Amino acid sequence: MTKESPKAIIIGGGPAGLMAAEAIADRAPGAAIHVYDAMPSFGRKLLMAGRGGLNLTHSEAFDTFLARYGEAADWLAPALHAFGPKEVIAWAEGLGQETFIGSSGRIFPKSFKASPLLRAWLKRLGEKGVTLHARHRWTGWDEQDALTFDTPEGDVRIAPDATVLALGGASWPRLGSRGDWTGLLAARGVDLRPFRPANCGFETEWSDHMRERFGGAPVKSVALTFGERRLEGEFVVTSSGIEGGAVYALSRFLRDEIERAGETTLRLDLAPDRTRERLIRDLSRPHHKASLANHLRKAAGISGVKAALLRECAAKEAFSSPETLADTIKALPLRLANPTSMESAISVAGGIAQNALDGDMMLKALPGTFCAGEMLDWEAPTGGYLLTACLATGLRAGIGASRRVAVPIAVSQADPTGP
């Protein structure tokens, strides 16, 4: 009777899950490796991320790179040391995708697209013996602890030797990351942290004029300040608030303050290229019969959506003198009430608590079950940090799982190195 090959099951066909599958294939030849995903195709969130140019990772010094993960930096350090920016570049180029460093230090494939990389990766996984199963939604375990799946052909049950869960967080649920796995793991005693939106926009109470006239308008050449943090960049006015790169970079701190105090205030510098002294001098020039709008445009370069923001957020007394107006332009207060919904956030914080996992990303409450990617409780800004950590934790979980399914190599009696 032939013994069945050890079986590794990966649930979730995004970057973390696919990296785990490849790690097992490379380290456990002979094992049966299967990847299951609820969606009709694999890597949907990766493809969405690549619509504006796939940001693979970042070129900054590694210590600076690692610090972007905040409180989770020490915990993620072993995984990121093993598979950090240099390894991400080598991985992408090994799939035929040359890379380049953009002006901001971000690293992209020269094609700028995710689809060629994903196609090459899925092809390579197939060549390594990895089997992919679409439209298989994981529903938990049966009474014998076999994994259960809902499929178009009916229920499926599988008893693996090792399982990797890479089901994503709770952002962009239409792409597959629904966060509905939390109840299944909580019932098995896994410690979880509540999901919270990350890299998200924020709501504020615009006037009808602001919402209707300037909803969707980009605000460029601006600086945002919150506490000791100041960031130059741009953002977008939405019908309900603000969003965009500069806002996302501060979103962790804004969100935490709103959770603590119920609201917070972001300061906007509408003229970051002009000093307060220059603004006072320029605004003090006689403007005769020119309207205030024309005076602001000519003297301070404030027009369009910036002028609308000034009128929307400034107190009446701000316009009483060049000094008070300059101070307001340099630190316009914008009150923020709530983060936007988790479903519209780029990523999430929360998920499986760090103390629920061992060093191999295996769940202490469920030996033989490993976890990776956005399921885990960490967060990072945009800029390649999210994808890099998903790949790194996927690799680490896959290496751990490979030890459970590695096929022992028979040693010949004539081999002097044998026992």
Coordinates of C-alpha atoms in Angstrom, one line a residue, residues 65-292:
F65 CA 12.3 50.9 6.7
L66 CA 11.8 48.7 9.7
A67 CA 10.7 51.6 11.9
R68 CA 7.7 52.2 9.6
Y69 CA 6.0 49.3 11.2
G70 CA 5.8 51.1 14.5
E71 CA 5.0 48.9 17.6
A72 CA 5.2 45.8 15.4
A73 CA 8.7 46.5 14.2
D74 CA 10.6 44.3 16.7
W75 CA 8.2 41.4 16.2
L76 CA 8.4 41.6 12.4
A77 CA 12.1 42.2 12.3
P78 CA 13.2 38.5 11.9
A79 CA 10.8 38.0 8.9
L80 CA 11.9 41.3 7.3
H81 CA 15.6 40.6 7.8
A82 CA 15.0 37.3 6.0
F83 CA 12.9 38.9 3.2
G84 CA 13.2 42.6 3.1
P85 CA 13.5 45.1 0.2
K86 CA 16.5 43.6 -1.4
E87 CA 14.9 40.2 -1.4
V88 CA 11.7 41.6 -2.8
I89 CA 13.6 43.1 -5.7
A90 CA 15.4 39.8 -6.4
W91 CA 12.1 37.9 -6.2
A92 CA 10.4 40.2 -8.7
E93 CA 13.4 40.2 -11.1
G94 CA 13.4 36.4 -10.8
L95 CA 9.9 36.5 -12.2
G96 CA 11.2 38.5 -15.2
Q97 CA 10.1 41.9 -13.8
E98 CA 12.9 44.4 -13.8
T99 CA 12.5 47.2 -11.2
F100 CA 13.4 50.8 -10.8
I101 CA 13.5 53.3 -7.9
G102 CA 11.1 56.2 -8.3
S103 CA 11.7 59.8 -7.2
S104 CA 10.2 59.2 -3.8
G105 CA 12.4 56.1 -3.1
R106 CA 9.6 53.7 -3.8
I107 CA 10.4 50.7 -6.0
F108 CA 8.3 49.6 -8.9
P109 CA 8.5 47.0 -11.7
K110 CA 9.4 48.7 -15.0
S111 CA 6.2 47.6 -16.5
F112 CA 4.4 49.4 -13.6
K113 CA 1.8 46.6 -13.6
A114 CA 1.0 43.7 -11.3
S115 CA -0.5 41.4 -13.9
P116 CA 2.8 40.3 -15.6
L117 CA 4.3 39.5 -12.3
L118 CA 1.3 37.6 -11.0
R119 CA 1.0 35.6 -14.3
A120 CA 4.7 34.6 -14.1
W121 CA 4.4 33.7 -10.4
L122 CA 1.3 31.5 -10.8
K123 CA 3.1 29.8 -13.8
R124 CA 6.2 29.1 -11.6
L125 CA 4.1 27.8 -8.8
G126 CA 2.4 25.4 -11.2
E127 CA 5.8 24.2 -12.4
K128 CA 6.7 23.5 -8.8
G129 CA 3.7 21.3 -8.3
V130 CA 1.4 23.7 -6.5
T131 CA -2.3 23.1 -7.2
L132 CA -4.7 26.1 -7.2
H133 CA -8.4 25.8 -6.3
A134 CA -10.6 28.9 -6.9
R135 CA -14.2 29.3 -5.6
H136 CA -13.4 27.4 -2.4
R137 CA -14.6 29.3 0.6
W138 CA -13.3 28.1 3.9
T139 CA -16.0 27.5 6.4
G140 CA -14.0 26.1 9.4
W141 CA -13.5 22.6 10.7
D142 CA -15.7 19.5 11.1
E143 CA -16.0 17.2 14.1
Q144 CA -12.8 15.4 13.1
D145 CA -10.9 18.7 12.7
A146 CA -10.8 18.4 8.9
L147 CA -10.9 21.7 7.0
T148 CA -14.3 22.4 5.4
F149 CA -14.9 24.4 2.2
D150 CA -18.0 25.5 0.4
T151 CA -17.6 25.1 -3.4
P152 CA -19.8 25.2 -6.5
E153 CA -19.7 21.4 -6.4
G154 CA -20.7 21.1 -2.8
D155 CA -19.0 20.8 0.6
V156 CA -15.4 19.6 0.6
R157 CA -13.5 18.2 3.6
I158 CA -9.7 17.9 3.8
A159 CA -7.4 16.8 6.6
P160 CA -3.9 18.3 6.0
D161 CA -0.6 17.8 7.7
A162 CA -0.1 21.6 7.8
T163 CA -2.3 24.6 7.2
V164 CA -1.3 28.1 6.3
L165 CA -4.1 30.8 6.8
A166 CA -3.5 33.9 4.7
L167 CA -7.1 35.2 4.5
G168 CA -6.3 39.0 4.6
G169 CA -7.8 41.6 6.9
A170 CA -11.1 43.4 6.5
S171 CA -10.4 46.1 3.9
W172 CA -11.7 45.9 0.3
P173 CA -14.0 42.9 1.1
R174 CA -15.2 42.8 -2.5
L175 CA -11.7 41.6 -3.4
G176 CA -11.9 38.7 -0.9
S177 CA -10.7 40.1 2.4
R178 CA -13.9 39.9 4.4
G179 CA -12.5 39.3 7.9
D180 CA -15.2 36.7 8.6
W181 CA -12.6 34.2 9.8
T182 CA -12.3 36.0 13.1
G183 CA -15.3 34.1 14.6
L184 CA -13.8 30.7 13.5
L185 CA -10.5 31.4 15.2
A186 CA -12.0 33.0 18.3
A187 CA -14.0 29.9 18.9
R188 CA -10.8 27.9 18.9
G189 CA -9.2 30.1 21.6
V190 CA -7.1 32.3 19.3
D191 CA -6.4 35.8 20.8
L192 CA -7.6 38.5 18.5
R193 CA -7.4 42.3 18.4
P194 CA -10.4 44.3 16.9
F195 CA -9.9 45.4 13.3
R196 CA -9.4 49.2 12.8
P197 CA -9.0 51.1 9.5
A198 CA -5.5 52.0 8.5
N199 CA -4.2 54.1 5.6
C200 CA -7.7 55.6 5.5
G201 CA -9.4 58.9 5.0
F202 CA -11.4 60.9 7.6
E203 CA -14.8 62.5 7.8
T204 CA -15.5 66.1 8.5
E205 CA -18.6 68.3 8.3
W206 CA -18.3 70.3 5.1
S207 CA -20.8 73.0 4.1
D208 CA -23.0 72.2 1.2
H209 CA -21.0 74.6 -0.9
M210 CA -17.7 72.9 -0.1
R211 CA -19.1 69.5 -0.6
E212 CA -20.8 70.2 -3.9
R213 CA -18.3 72.5 -5.4
F214 CA -15.0 71.0 -4.3
G215 CA -15.8 67.3 -3.6
G216 CA -13.1 65.4 -5.5
A217 CA -10.7 68.3 -5.8
P218 CA -7.0 67.6 -5.2
V219 CA -5.1 69.9 -2.8
K220 CA -1.5 70.1 -3.9
S221 CA 1.6 71.7 -2.5
V222 CA 0.4 71.6 1.0
A223 CA 1.9 70.5 4.4
L224 CA 0.0 68.6 7.1
T225 CA 0.9 68.8 10.7
F226 CA -0.3 66.7 13.6
G227 CA 1.6 67.0 16.9
E228 CA 5.3 66.9 16.1
R229 CA 4.8 65.3 12.7
R230 CA 4.8 67.5 9.6
L231 CA 4.5 66.1 6.1
E232 CA 4.4 67.8 2.7
G233 CA 2.4 66.3 0.0
E234 CA -1.1 66.4 -1.3
F235 CA -4.6 65.1 -0.5
V236 CA -8.1 65.1 -1.9
V237 CA -11.3 66.7 -0.7
T238 CA -14.1 64.2 -0.7
S239 CA -17.8 64.8 -0.3
S240 CA -17.5 63.7 3.3
G241 CA -14.0 64.6 4.3
I242 CA -10.4 64.1 3.1
E243 CA -8.3 61.2 1.8
G244 CA -5.0 60.7 -0.1
G245 CA -1.3 60.0 0.3
A246 CA -0.4 62.7 2.9
V247 CA -3.5 61.9 5.0
Y248 CA -2.8 58.1 4.9
A249 CA 0.7 58.7 6.2
L250 CA -0.7 60.4 9.3
S251 CA -3.8 58.2 9.6
R252 CA -2.5 55.9 12.3
F253 CA -1.9 58.9 14.7
L254 CA -5.1 60.7 13.7
R255 CA -7.2 57.5 14.2
D256 CA -5.6 56.8 17.6
E257 CA -6.3 60.3 18.8
I258 CA -9.9 60.2 17.6
E259 CA -10.3 56.9 19.5
R260 CA -8.9 58.5 22.6
A261 CA -10.6 61.9 22.5
G262 CA -13.6 61.5 20.1
E263 CA -12.2 63.9 17.5
T264 CA -9.0 65.6 16.5
T265 CA -7.6 68.6 14.6
L266 CA -5.2 68.5 11.6
R267 CA -3.3 71.6 10.7
L268 CA -2.9 72.5 7.1
D269 CA -0.1 74.8 5.8
L270 CA -1.6 76.1 2.5
A271 CA 1.6 77.8 1.5
P272 CA 4.5 75.5 2.6
D273 CA 6.9 77.3 0.2
R274 CA 6.4 80.7 1.9
T275 CA 7.5 81.7 5.4
R276 CA 5.2 83.5 7.8
E277 CA 7.2 86.6 7.5
R278 CA 7.0 86.6 3.7
L279 CA 3.2 86.0 3.9
I280 CA 2.8 88.9 6.2
R281 CA 4.8 91.2 3.9
D282 CA 2.9 90.0 0.8
L283 CA -0.5 90.3 2.5
S284 CA 0.3 93.8 3.8
R285 CA 0.6 95.2 0.3
P286 CA -2.2 97.6 -0.6
H287 CA -4.9 95.9 -2.7
H288 CA -7.1 98.9 -3.2
K289 CA -10.5 97.8 -4.6
A290 CA -9.4 94.2 -5.3
S291 CA -11.6 91.6 -3.7
L292 CA -10.2 89.5 -0.9

